[in-house]
């Protein structure tokens, strides 16, 4: 068979039935093969949208997301999304067309060194040089993408390889394998000793925990060891919502209880997290009096940012039971409960205008079980993390490491196609929404019942907040008061919508959105002066949070 046909056959052998992409000259043979393939292709309206859809598909399902683009600008448009997948450890395979090898290096039409460009934003990149290497290269791509610490892999396929005839290939041997994770328990006894001796232990849970499918082991660990816990943005939903000792997200916009308790702990048990700067604040002041147990699958993360007194490398499912130990810290648990009660959220916001934290709390309480929330980046993203509750990290999609505006809408498309029976809601800001607004056309074409909530303060809110606090209120280029009419814009894509601006309108508006069977846009107008609190300022320790009264 031709190389183009072989690509699709190998994808099917890996269980791939959904691809996101945009065609072009150098990848046309593969698109021609798609014409009679059982693999379903979803045409997005920008290659970045296609790759973010693959990211949303992967993050919400646990499968590998697949996207395709042509050479030159098609491939370069994938780069931001691949960087996002790399920083958030998302398994994605990106297939790009390339000019034929005969003209490679001659500055041919739409020729760009995609292999070179992609090296910094992928876990691994390949260029296929012979058609008989195609199947094995794709096999390796899937294995690399989903083994160890997951990540994106790019396979660049010249047009002549797509058109060439392959030798006989044993496709039955081509299967997706995550590989074998080597786990060392040599330090388990040291970890148990530290846990049993600790008076103020704290579990610091990152996104690696759920990627290891270790949530049941985590619940058993927290129950057996009786300790409080905090999570990163990516790990929200890892701890049961009704766990009284779960203190919420920590870091720059974390809860007061989480930040204060972490600063006071004497043992920090880091589970699949990486001591990101948005978590730690001033690193020298972060949990300065605590010893550290660091559990991770990636050896590069151990001692990279914070020295670990005990490090365990490998599969979290094996390690957590091995380090379980009895704790004796009832006074500490009581103290953490008091912090949680003392610093709980308040929703008694004055005036008639909608208060975004309260609206998102109401949305969280009203949405069906197992709803997927796909966020964009900015103030609304932090309000979602603070005021909505999740029972699984796969239900909370947010661009964490890269912080990419424009992530939310295409990621929601991927999530809806991965989980058609579950409700999927994009929560976006008026700035972020415009970054990939063209994907409304994808929602229209495929009749995807994605709900869209736009939190509109007519500003680039997070940048504006920093200008207010740290740049003497010099509001440079953050005014978005000339935004379009978002309801009218959605109507142009046959998507109904409604605009609200007063608290009394919220309950009915949410009911109307959920009652509508298809896609729906709810435009929520809020006060431009509303900011995200708490906030740990640059250079400060996490205990030195700015609050609204400041």
Short mmCIF file of C-alpha atoms in Angstrom, two decimals:
data_model
loop_
_atom_site.label_atom_id
_atom_site.label_comp_id
_atom_site.label_asym_id
_atom_site.label_seq_id
_atom_site.Cartn_x
_atom_site.Cartn_y
_atom_site.Cartn_z
CA UNK A 1 0.00 0.00 0.00
CA UNK A 2 0.99 3.62 -0.34
CA UNK A 3 2.64 5.39 2.55
CA UNK A 4 -0.42 7.61 3.01
CA UNK A 5 -2.67 4.55 3.40
CA UNK A 6 -0.17 2.98 5.75
CA UNK A 7 -0.33 6.01 8.06
CA UNK A 8 -4.07 5.52 8.55
CA UNK A 9 -3.76 1.75 8.94
CA UNK A 10 -1.18 2.19 11.69
CA UNK A 11 -3.33 4.79 13.43
CA UNK A 12 -6.25 2.36 13.41
CA UNK A 13 -4.04 -0.36 14.88
CA UNK A 14 -3.43 2.04 17.77
CA UNK A 15 -7.15 2.47 18.31
CA UNK A 16 -7.25 5.96 16.80
CA UNK A 17 -10.68 6.76 15.41
CA UNK A 18 -10.58 10.56 15.74
CA UNK A 19 -8.16 13.03 14.13
CA UNK A 20 -8.15 16.82 14.15
CA UNK A 21 -6.52 18.71 11.32
CA UNK A 22 -6.41 21.02 8.33
CA UNK A 23 -5.31 19.91 4.83
CA UNK A 24 -2.73 21.39 2.49
CA UNK A 25 -0.44 20.54 -0.39
CA UNK A 26 2.29 18.55 1.34
CA UNK A 27 -0.11 16.34 3.26
CA UNK A 28 -2.67 15.92 0.49
CA UNK A 29 -1.92 12.20 -0.13
CA UNK A 30 -2.87 11.39 3.48
CA UNK A 31 -6.06 13.41 3.17
CA UNK A 32 -6.83 11.55 -0.06
CA UNK A 33 -6.44 8.27 1.81
CA UNK A 34 -8.77 9.63 4.51
CA UNK A 35 -11.53 9.87 1.91
CA UNK A 36 -12.24 6.14 2.19
CA UNK A 37 -10.98 5.55 5.73
CA UNK A 38 -12.98 4.65 8.83
CA UNK A 39 -10.94 7.19 10.79
CA UNK A 40 -13.09 10.25 11.47
CA UNK A 41 -11.39 13.56 10.68
CA UNK A 42 -12.62 16.79 12.25
CA UNK A 43 -11.78 19.86 10.22
CA UNK A 44 -10.85 22.68 12.57
CA UNK A 45 -10.53 26.22 11.25
CA UNK A 46 -6.92 26.78 12.32
CA UNK A 47 -4.09 24.32 12.90
CA UNK A 48 -3.63 25.62 16.45
CA UNK A 49 -7.29 24.84 17.05
CA UNK A 50 -6.76 21.33 15.70
CA UNK A 51 -3.82 20.66 18.00
CA UNK A 52 -5.63 22.10 21.04
CA UNK A 53 -8.60 19.90 20.18
CA UNK A 54 -6.22 16.92 20.25
CA UNK A 55 -4.94 18.13 23.64
CA UNK A 56 -8.48 18.41 25.00
CA UNK A 57 -9.32 14.98 23.61
CA UNK A 58 -6.27 13.46 25.30
CA UNK A 59 -6.66 15.22 28.64
CA UNK A 60 -10.35 14.41 29.03
CA UNK A 61 -10.08 10.77 27.95
CA UNK A 62 -6.59 9.53 28.82
CA UNK A 63 -6.05 8.49 25.20
CA UNK A 64 -3.45 9.81 22.78
CA UNK A 65 -4.68 12.83 20.82
CA UNK A 66 -3.82 13.01 17.12
CA UNK A 67 -3.64 16.06 14.87
CA UNK A 68 -2.41 16.70 11.32
CA UNK A 69 -1.24 19.69 9.31
CA UNK A 70 0.57 20.46 6.10
CA UNK A 71 4.12 21.78 5.76
CA UNK A 72 5.28 25.35 6.31
CA UNK A 73 2.61 27.55 7.94
CA UNK A 74 0.40 24.58 8.72
CA UNK A 75 3.12 22.96 10.77
CA UNK A 76 4.31 26.19 12.40
CA UNK A 77 0.74 26.84 13.55
CA UNK A 78 0.94 23.64 15.60
CA UNK A 79 3.97 24.78 17.59
CA UNK A 80 2.20 26.68 20.39
CA UNK A 81 -0.19 23.81 21.05
CA UNK A 82 2.66 21.29 21.12
CA UNK A 83 4.51 23.49 23.62
CA UNK A 84 1.37 23.54 25.74
CA UNK A 85 1.18 19.74 25.60
CA UNK A 86 4.85 19.43 26.53
CA UNK A 87 4.61 21.65 29.60
CA UNK A 88 1.43 19.92 30.79
CA UNK A 89 2.64 16.39 29.91
CA UNK A 90 -0.13 15.54 27.44
CA UNK A 91 0.24 12.58 25.03
CA UNK A 92 -0.26 13.92 21.50
CA UNK A 93 0.99 12.66 18.14
CA UNK A 94 1.22 15.38 15.50
CA UNK A 95 1.65 14.32 11.87
CA UNK A 96 2.89 16.92 9.44
CA UNK A 97 3.38 16.81 5.70
CA UNK A 98 6.72 17.95 4.33
CA UNK A 99 7.93 18.86 0.85
CA UNK A 100 9.34 16.00 -1.19
CA UNK A 101 12.91 15.02 -0.39
CA UNK A 102 14.03 15.91 -3.92
CA UNK A 103 13.43 19.64 -3.21
CA UNK A 104 14.16 19.63 0.49
CA UNK A 105 16.73 22.26 1.37
CA UNK A 106 16.01 24.38 -1.72
CA UNK A 107 13.61 26.79 -0.02
CA UNK A 108 10.74 25.10 -1.79
CA UNK A 109 7.20 26.40 -1.49
CA UNK A 110 5.96 26.00 2.10
CA UNK A 111 9.22 24.39 3.19
CA UNK A 112 10.20 24.95 6.81
CA UNK A 113 12.53 22.90 9.00
CA UNK A 114 9.70 21.59 11.16
CA UNK A 115 11.91 18.96 12.74
CA UNK A 116 14.29 21.64 13.98
CA UNK A 117 11.51 23.97 15.08
CA UNK A 118 9.73 21.26 17.02
CA UNK A 119 12.68 19.99 19.05
CA UNK A 120 12.14 22.54 21.82
CA UNK A 121 8.40 21.90 22.14
CA UNK A 122 8.10 18.12 21.83
CA UNK A 123 9.17 15.09 23.79
CA UNK A 124 10.59 13.69 20.55
CA UNK A 125 10.45 14.47 16.83
CA UNK A 126 10.97 12.27 13.77
CA UNK A 127 11.40 12.77 10.06
CA UNK A 128 10.62 9.70 7.97
CA UNK A 129 13.24 9.15 5.26
CA UNK A 130 12.02 5.86 3.74
CA UNK A 131 8.54 4.47 3.37
CA UNK A 132 9.57 1.17 4.96
CA UNK A 133 10.45 3.08 8.15
CA UNK A 134 7.02 4.68 8.35
CA UNK A 135 5.14 2.07 10.37
CA UNK A 136 7.91 1.56 12.91
CA UNK A 137 8.38 5.32 13.31
CA UNK A 138 4.70 5.84 14.05
CA UNK A 139 4.83 2.93 16.49
CA UNK A 140 7.72 4.58 18.29
CA UNK A 141 5.87 7.90 18.30
CA UNK A 142 2.90 6.44 20.16
CA UNK A 143 5.13 4.57 22.59
CA UNK A 144 7.16 7.68 23.41
CA UNK A 145 4.06 9.88 23.70
CA UNK A 146 2.38 7.75 26.35
CA UNK A 147 5.28 6.16 28.25
CA UNK A 148 6.98 7.54 31.33
CA UNK A 149 6.11 11.21 31.61
CA UNK A 150 3.71 11.69 28.66
CA UNK A 151 4.22 14.36 26.05
CA UNK A 152 3.79 15.38 22.42
CA UNK A 153 5.63 13.70 19.54
CA UNK A 154 5.85 15.03 15.99
CA UNK A 155 6.28 12.88 12.88
CA UNK A 156 7.24 14.81 9.73
CA UNK A 157 6.48 12.86 6.53
CA UNK A 158 7.75 14.11 3.15
CA UNK A 159 5.23 14.00 0.33
CA UNK A 160 7.22 11.45 -1.67
CA UNK A 161 7.13 9.06 1.31
CA UNK A 162 3.34 9.38 1.40
CA UNK A 163 3.15 8.49 -2.30
CA UNK A 164 5.71 5.65 -2.20
CA UNK A 165 4.67 2.00 -2.06
CA UNK A 166 5.62 0.23 1.16
CA UNK A 167 6.94 -3.30 1.43
CA UNK A 168 4.79 -5.84 3.25
CA UNK A 169 4.19 -4.68 6.83
CA UNK A 170 2.93 -6.88 9.65
CA UNK A 171 0.39 -4.46 11.09
CA UNK A 172 -0.74 -6.95 13.74
CA UNK A 173 2.55 -6.28 15.51
CA UNK A 174 1.88 -2.55 15.70
CA UNK A 175 0.18 -1.79 19.00
CA UNK A 176 0.28 1.09 21.44
CA UNK A 177 2.46 0.25 24.43
CA UNK A 178 3.22 2.62 27.26
CA UNK A 179 6.40 0.73 27.97
CA UNK A 180 7.49 -0.56 31.34
CA UNK A 181 8.15 1.92 34.12
CA UNK A 182 11.06 1.00 36.34
CA UNK A 183 10.20 1.69 39.96
CA UNK A 184 12.72 1.88 42.77
CA UNK A 185 11.48 1.32 46.32
CA UNK A 186 14.95 1.48 47.85
CA UNK A 187 14.08 4.66 49.75
CA UNK A 188 10.60 3.59 50.85
CA UNK A 189 11.72 2.80 54.39
CA UNK A 190 13.30 6.26 54.74
CA UNK A 191 10.07 7.83 53.51
CA UNK A 192 7.98 5.86 56.00
CA UNK A 193 10.31 6.94 58.78
CA UNK A 194 9.94 10.62 57.89
CA UNK A 195 6.16 10.29 57.70
CA UNK A 196 5.87 8.53 61.04
CA UNK A 197 8.07 11.15 62.72
CA UNK A 198 6.36 14.20 61.21
CA UNK A 199 4.18 16.37 63.41
CA UNK A 200 2.89 18.54 60.56
CA UNK A 201 2.91 16.49 57.31
CA UNK A 202 1.37 17.81 54.09
CA UNK A 203 0.59 16.03 50.80
CA UNK A 204 1.38 18.31 47.83
CA UNK A 205 -0.33 16.70 44.83
CA UNK A 206 0.48 17.44 41.19
CA UNK A 207 -0.83 16.44 37.79
CA UNK A 208 1.43 13.40 37.62
CA UNK A 209 -0.76 11.65 40.18
CA UNK A 210 -3.82 11.21 37.97
CA UNK A 211 -1.70 10.59 34.87
CA UNK A 212 -0.40 7.56 36.74
CA UNK A 213 -4.02 6.48 37.36
CA UNK A 214 -3.14 6.48 41.04
CA UNK A 215 -6.20 8.26 42.47
CA UNK A 216 -7.45 5.15 44.34
CA UNK A 217 -4.00 4.69 45.86
CA UNK A 218 -3.96 8.38 46.83
CA UNK A 219 -7.30 8.12 48.65
CA UNK A 220 -6.05 5.07 50.53
CA UNK A 221 -2.79 6.85 51.36
CA UNK A 222 -4.52 9.96 52.70
CA UNK A 223 -6.98 7.86 54.69
CA UNK A 224 -4.31 5.59 56.19
CA UNK A 225 -1.89 8.40 56.96
CA UNK A 226 -4.40 11.03 58.12
CA UNK A 227 -2.82 14.17 56.73
CA UNK A 228 -4.02 17.35 55.02
CA UNK A 229 -3.53 17.86 51.29
CA UNK A 230 -3.23 20.60 48.69
CA UNK A 231 -3.18 20.39 44.90
CA UNK A 232 -1.73 22.20 41.94
CA UNK A 233 -3.95 23.63 39.19
CA UNK A 234 -3.58 20.45 37.11
CA UNK A 235 -4.32 18.13 40.01
CA UNK A 236 -7.66 19.62 41.03
CA UNK A 237 -10.14 16.80 41.42
CA UNK A 238 -7.53 14.32 42.65
CA UNK A 239 -8.77 14.54 46.24
CA UNK A 240 -12.39 13.79 47.14
CA UNK A 241 -14.47 16.96 47.27
CA UNK A 242 -15.81 16.07 50.71
CA UNK A 243 -12.40 15.36 52.27
CA UNK A 244 -12.37 17.72 55.28
CA UNK A 245 -8.58 17.97 55.23
CA UNK A 246 -8.33 19.02 51.59
CA UNK A 247 -7.31 22.69 51.68
CA UNK A 248 -7.57 23.51 47.97
CA UNK A 249 -5.10 24.84 45.42
CA UNK A 250 -1.83 26.35 46.61
CA UNK A 251 0.36 29.02 45.06
CA UNK A 252 0.04 32.53 43.66
CA UNK A 253 -3.77 32.45 43.65
CA UNK A 254 -4.20 29.51 46.01
CA UNK A 255 -6.44 29.46 49.03
CA UNK A 256 -5.23 31.15 52.19
CA UNK A 257 -5.59 27.92 54.14
CA UNK A 258 -3.49 25.95 51.63
CA UNK A 259 -0.70 28.51 51.46
CA UNK A 260 -0.49 29.08 55.22
CA UNK A 261 -0.56 25.38 56.05
CA UNK A 262 2.15 24.50 53.52
CA UNK A 263 4.36 27.24 54.94
CA UNK A 264 3.89 25.76 58.44
CA UNK A 265 4.36 22.06 57.62
CA UNK A 266 7.43 20.09 58.73
CA UNK A 267 7.19 17.43 55.99
CA UNK A 268 6.13 18.09 52.39
CA UNK A 269 5.25 14.97 50.41
CA UNK A 270 5.40 15.98 46.74
CA UNK A 271 3.43 13.56 44.58
CA UNK A 272 3.84 14.10 40.84
CA UNK A 273 4.46 17.84 41.06
CA UNK A 274 7.48 19.93 40.04
CA UNK A 275 7.77 22.92 42.41
CA UNK A 276 6.62 25.34 39.71
CA UNK A 277 7.31 29.01 40.43
CA UNK A 278 3.57 29.80 40.46
CA UNK A 279 3.27 27.26 43.27
CA UNK A 280 6.29 28.15 45.38
CA UNK A 281 6.49 31.94 45.23
CA UNK A 282 9.89 32.87 46.68
CA UNK A 283 11.57 29.47 46.57
CA UNK A 284 13.84 30.17 49.53
CA UNK A 285 10.77 30.86 51.66
CA UNK A 286 8.64 27.98 50.38
CA UNK A 287 7.96 25.49 53.19
CA UNK A 288 11.36 26.51 54.50
CA UNK A 289 11.14 24.41 57.65
CA UNK A 290 9.98 21.25 55.95
CA UNK A 291 11.78 18.12 54.86
CA UNK A 292 10.78 16.88 51.40
CA UNK A 293 9.77 13.50 50.02
CA UNK A 294 9.55 13.74 46.22
CA UNK A 295 7.79 11.04 44.21
CA UNK A 296 7.93 11.36 40.42
CA UNK A 297 8.30 9.35 37.23
CA UNK A 298 10.69 11.85 35.62
CA UNK A 299 14.24 11.76 37.00
CA UNK A 300 14.87 15.26 35.62
CA UNK A 301 12.45 16.71 38.18
CA UNK A 302 14.21 15.27 41.23
CA UNK A 303 16.33 17.98 42.91
CA UNK A 304 15.80 20.28 39.91
CA UNK A 305 14.18 23.06 41.93
CA UNK A 306 13.99 21.85 45.53
CA UNK A 307 16.32 19.38 47.22
CA UNK A 308 14.55 16.17 48.23
CA UNK A 309 15.51 14.54 51.52
CA UNK A 310 14.03 11.32 50.12
CA UNK A 311 13.33 10.71 46.42
CA UNK A 312 11.38 7.83 44.91
CA UNK A 313 11.32 7.37 41.16
CA UNK A 314 8.75 5.37 39.23
CA UNK A 315 5.12 4.31 39.22
CA UNK A 316 2.98 6.17 41.75
CA UNK A 317 0.59 3.23 42.01
CA UNK A 318 3.41 1.11 43.41
CA UNK A 319 5.11 3.77 45.48
CA UNK A 320 2.17 5.15 47.47
CA UNK A 321 1.30 1.85 49.22
CA UNK A 322 5.00 1.27 49.88
CA UNK A 323 5.48 4.52 51.81
CA UNK A 324 2.26 4.41 53.82
CA UNK A 325 2.91 4.87 57.52
CA UNK A 326 1.00 5.72 60.65
CA UNK A 327 0.92 9.39 61.58
CA UNK A 328 0.22 11.05 64.90
CA UNK A 329 -0.76 14.59 64.08
CA UNK A 330 -4.27 15.22 65.38
CA UNK A 331 -3.35 18.69 66.65
CA UNK A 332 -2.09 19.55 63.16
CA UNK A 333 -5.28 18.30 61.53
CA UNK A 334 -7.35 20.36 63.95
CA UNK A 335 -5.22 23.40 63.15
CA UNK A 336 -5.68 22.92 59.40
CA UNK A 337 -9.44 22.60 59.82
CA UNK A 338 -9.41 25.87 61.74
CA UNK A 339 -7.44 27.56 58.95
CA UNK A 340 -9.93 26.27 56.40
CA UNK A 341 -12.88 27.61 58.39
CA UNK A 342 -11.23 30.91 59.25
CA UNK A 343 -10.23 31.67 55.66
CA UNK A 344 -13.24 30.30 53.79
CA UNK A 345 -14.57 32.10 50.73
CA UNK A 346 -17.13 34.86 51.15
CA UNK A 347 -19.78 35.49 48.54
CA UNK A 348 -21.63 38.43 50.11
CA UNK A 349 -20.58 40.76 47.32
CA UNK A 350 -22.36 44.15 47.42
CA UNK A 351 -24.35 45.65 44.60
CA UNK A 352 -26.40 44.30 41.71
CA UNK A 353 -23.59 43.44 39.29
CA UNK A 354 -22.59 39.83 38.80
CA UNK A 355 -19.74 38.61 41.00
CA UNK A 356 -17.77 36.04 38.97
CA UNK A 357 -16.71 33.84 41.93
CA UNK A 358 -20.34 33.47 43.01
CA UNK A 359 -21.52 32.80 39.45
CA UNK A 360 -18.92 30.07 39.03
CA UNK A 361 -19.89 28.55 42.37
CA UNK A 362 -23.50 28.49 41.17
CA UNK A 363 -22.40 26.95 37.87
CA UNK A 364 -20.45 24.28 39.75
CA UNK A 365 -23.46 23.42 41.88
CA UNK A 366 -25.85 23.34 38.91
CA UNK A 367 -23.81 21.44 36.31
CA UNK A 368 -24.43 17.70 35.85
CA UNK A 369 -22.09 15.15 37.39
CA UNK A 370 -18.97 14.43 35.35
CA UNK A 371 -19.15 17.74 33.50
CA UNK A 372 -15.93 18.82 31.79
CA UNK A 373 -14.87 22.43 32.30
CA UNK A 374 -12.40 23.72 29.71
CA UNK A 375 -10.81 27.01 30.72
CA UNK A 376 -8.94 29.71 28.95
CA UNK A 377 -6.25 31.76 30.69
CA UNK A 378 -6.61 34.79 32.91
CA UNK A 379 -8.66 35.94 35.88
CA UNK A 380 -11.57 33.66 34.99
CA UNK A 381 -9.17 30.69 35.00
CA UNK A 382 -8.15 31.38 38.59
CA UNK A 383 -11.75 31.99 39.68
CA UNK A 384 -12.69 28.59 38.21
CA UNK A 385 -9.87 26.94 40.15
CA UNK A 386 -10.88 28.69 43.36
CA UNK A 387 -14.66 28.42 43.27
CA UNK A 388 -15.61 25.34 41.25
CA UNK A 389 -15.36 21.78 42.52
CA UNK A 390 -14.20 18.75 40.53
CA UNK A 391 -14.24 15.03 41.22
CA UNK A 392 -11.62 14.09 38.63
CA UNK A 393 -8.72 15.99 37.05
CA UNK A 394 -9.96 14.90 33.61
CA UNK A 395 -12.97 17.13 34.22
CA UNK A 396 -10.85 20.28 34.60
CA UNK A 397 -8.91 21.28 31.49
CA UNK A 398 -6.71 24.33 31.95
CA UNK A 399 -3.50 25.47 30.28
CA UNK A 400 -1.17 25.32 33.26
CA UNK A 401 2.49 25.41 32.31
CA UNK A 402 2.27 27.53 29.16
CA UNK A 403 -0.78 29.57 30.11
CA UNK A 404 -2.08 29.79 26.54
CA UNK A 405 -4.93 32.16 25.78
CA UNK A 406 -7.19 30.54 23.20
CA UNK A 407 -6.89 27.07 24.74
CA UNK A 408 -10.41 26.70 26.07
CA UNK A 409 -12.72 26.56 23.04
CA UNK A 410 -10.79 24.05 20.88
CA UNK A 411 -9.93 21.94 23.95
CA UNK A 412 -13.66 21.75 24.70
CA UNK A 413 -14.27 20.50 21.15
CA UNK A 414 -11.79 17.69 21.73
CA UNK A 415 -13.33 16.86 25.10
CA UNK A 416 -16.85 16.71 23.67
CA UNK A 417 -15.78 14.33 20.91
CA UNK A 418 -13.91 12.17 23.43
CA UNK A 419 -16.87 12.10 25.83
CA UNK A 420 -20.06 12.72 23.85
CA UNK A 421 -22.35 11.70 26.71
CA UNK A 422 -20.91 14.23 29.18
CA UNK A 423 -21.66 17.93 29.39
CA UNK A 424 -18.73 20.11 28.25
CA UNK A 425 -18.50 23.79 29.15
CA UNK A 426 -15.91 26.34 28.07
CA UNK A 427 -15.33 29.12 30.59
CA UNK A 428 -13.48 31.89 28.81
CA UNK A 429 -12.58 35.53 29.17
CA UNK A 430 -13.38 38.18 26.60
CA UNK A 431 -9.68 38.39 25.69
CA UNK A 432 -8.99 34.66 25.44
CA UNK A 433 -12.18 33.87 23.55
CA UNK A 434 -11.10 35.98 20.58
CA UNK A 435 -7.84 34.04 20.25
CA UNK A 436 -9.50 30.98 18.65
CA UNK A 437 -13.00 32.27 18.00
CA UNK A 438 -12.93 30.71 14.51
CA UNK A 439 -13.57 27.32 16.12
CA UNK A 440 -17.22 28.32 16.50
CA UNK A 441 -17.38 27.17 12.88
CA UNK A 442 -16.18 23.71 13.95
CA UNK A 443 -18.87 23.57 16.61
CA UNK A 444 -21.48 24.59 14.03
CA UNK A 445 -20.35 22.13 11.33
CA UNK A 446 -20.34 19.11 13.62
CA UNK A 447 -23.34 20.24 15.73
CA UNK A 448 -21.39 19.91 18.95
CA UNK A 449 -23.47 20.84 22.05
CA UNK A 450 -20.63 22.72 23.77
CA UNK A 451 -21.73 25.33 26.30
CA UNK A 452 -19.74 28.58 26.34
CA UNK A 453 -19.59 30.98 29.29
CA UNK A 454 -17.73 34.22 28.61
CA UNK A 455 -16.70 36.26 31.66
CA UNK A 456 -16.45 39.74 30.16
CA UNK A 457 -14.85 42.67 31.98
CA UNK A 458 -13.81 44.38 28.73
CA UNK A 459 -10.21 44.14 29.83
CA UNK A 460 -7.22 41.85 29.68
CA UNK A 461 -8.04 41.30 33.32
CA UNK A 462 -4.98 39.58 34.75
CA UNK A 463 -2.54 41.90 33.01
CA UNK A 464 -4.64 44.88 34.06
CA UNK A 465 -4.61 43.66 37.69
CA UNK A 466 -0.81 43.54 37.65
CA UNK A 467 -0.66 46.99 36.08
CA UNK A 468 -2.89 48.23 38.88
CA UNK A 469 -0.84 46.65 41.66
CA UNK A 470 2.74 46.79 40.39
CA UNK A 471 2.91 49.32 37.54
CA UNK A 472 1.34 52.40 39.14
CA UNK A 473 -2.00 51.94 37.38
CA UNK A 474 -0.46 52.56 33.95
CA UNK A 475 -2.98 50.58 31.90
CA UNK A 476 -1.06 49.92 28.72
CA UNK A 477 -2.99 48.07 25.98
CA UNK A 478 -5.40 46.19 28.25
CA UNK A 479 -8.64 47.99 27.26
CA UNK A 480 -11.00 45.69 25.32
CA UNK A 481 -14.05 47.94 25.48
CA UNK A 482 -14.48 47.60 21.71
CA UNK A 483 -15.26 43.87 22.01
CA UNK A 484 -17.87 42.59 19.55
CA UNK A 485 -21.38 41.68 20.59
CA UNK A 486 -20.60 38.08 21.56
CA UNK A 487 -24.23 36.95 21.38
CA UNK A 488 -24.56 38.34 17.86
CA UNK A 489 -21.23 36.78 16.94
CA UNK A 490 -22.41 33.37 18.11
CA UNK A 491 -25.66 33.83 16.20
CA UNK A 492 -23.64 34.19 13.00
CA UNK A 493 -22.61 30.56 13.59
CA UNK A 494 -26.20 29.49 14.38
CA UNK A 495 -25.41 29.29 18.10
CA UNK A 496 -28.03 30.90 20.36
CA UNK A 497 -27.00 32.95 23.36
CA UNK A 498 -27.97 35.40 26.05
CA UNK A 499 -26.30 38.29 27.88
CA UNK A 500 -26.62 38.93 31.61
CA UNK A 501 -25.19 41.60 33.89
CA UNK A 502 -27.13 41.39 37.19
CA UNK A 503 -27.04 38.80 39.96
CA UNK A 504 -30.76 38.26 39.81
CA UNK A 505 -30.42 37.00 36.23
CA UNK A 506 -27.90 34.25 36.93
CA UNK A 507 -30.11 31.36 38.05
CA UNK A 508 -32.53 31.61 35.14
CA UNK A 509 -29.69 32.08 32.65
CA UNK A 510 -27.96 28.91 33.83
CA UNK A 511 -31.21 26.97 33.61
CA UNK A 512 -31.76 28.21 30.05
CA UNK A 513 -28.22 27.26 29.02
CA UNK A 514 -28.50 23.73 30.37
CA UNK A 515 -32.01 23.29 28.98
CA UNK A 516 -30.91 24.09 25.42
CA UNK A 517 -30.01 20.82 23.66
CA UNK A 518 -27.24 22.24 21.47
CA UNK A 519 -24.38 24.69 21.68
CA UNK A 520 -25.15 27.84 23.68
CA UNK A 521 -23.25 31.01 24.59
CA UNK A 522 -23.82 32.81 27.88
CA UNK A 523 -22.24 36.27 27.90
CA UNK A 524 -21.63 37.40 31.48
CA UNK A 525 -20.79 41.06 31.99
CA UNK A 526 -18.85 41.85 35.18
CA UNK A 527 -17.23 44.91 36.75
CA UNK A 528 -13.79 45.72 35.37
CA UNK A 529 -12.62 46.53 38.92
CA UNK A 530 -13.10 42.96 40.18
CA UNK A 531 -9.76 41.24 40.77
CA UNK A 532 -8.51 37.79 41.78
CA UNK A 533 -7.64 37.40 45.47
CA UNK A 534 -5.54 36.26 47.19
CA UNK A 535 -2.40 37.09 45.23
CA UNK A 536 1.19 36.32 46.23
CA UNK A 537 3.24 39.26 44.87
CA UNK A 538 6.57 38.75 43.08
CA UNK A 539 9.42 37.86 45.41
CA UNK A 540 7.17 37.19 48.39
CA UNK A 541 6.66 34.04 50.37
CA UNK A 542 3.29 32.35 50.04
CA UNK A 543 2.27 33.46 53.52
CA UNK A 544 2.49 37.12 52.43
CA UNK A 545 -0.67 37.15 50.32
CA UNK A 546 -2.32 40.34 49.16
CA UNK A 547 -6.04 40.45 49.88
CA UNK A 548 -8.72 42.76 48.52
CA UNK A 549 -8.56 45.04 51.56
CA UNK A 550 -4.90 45.79 50.76
#
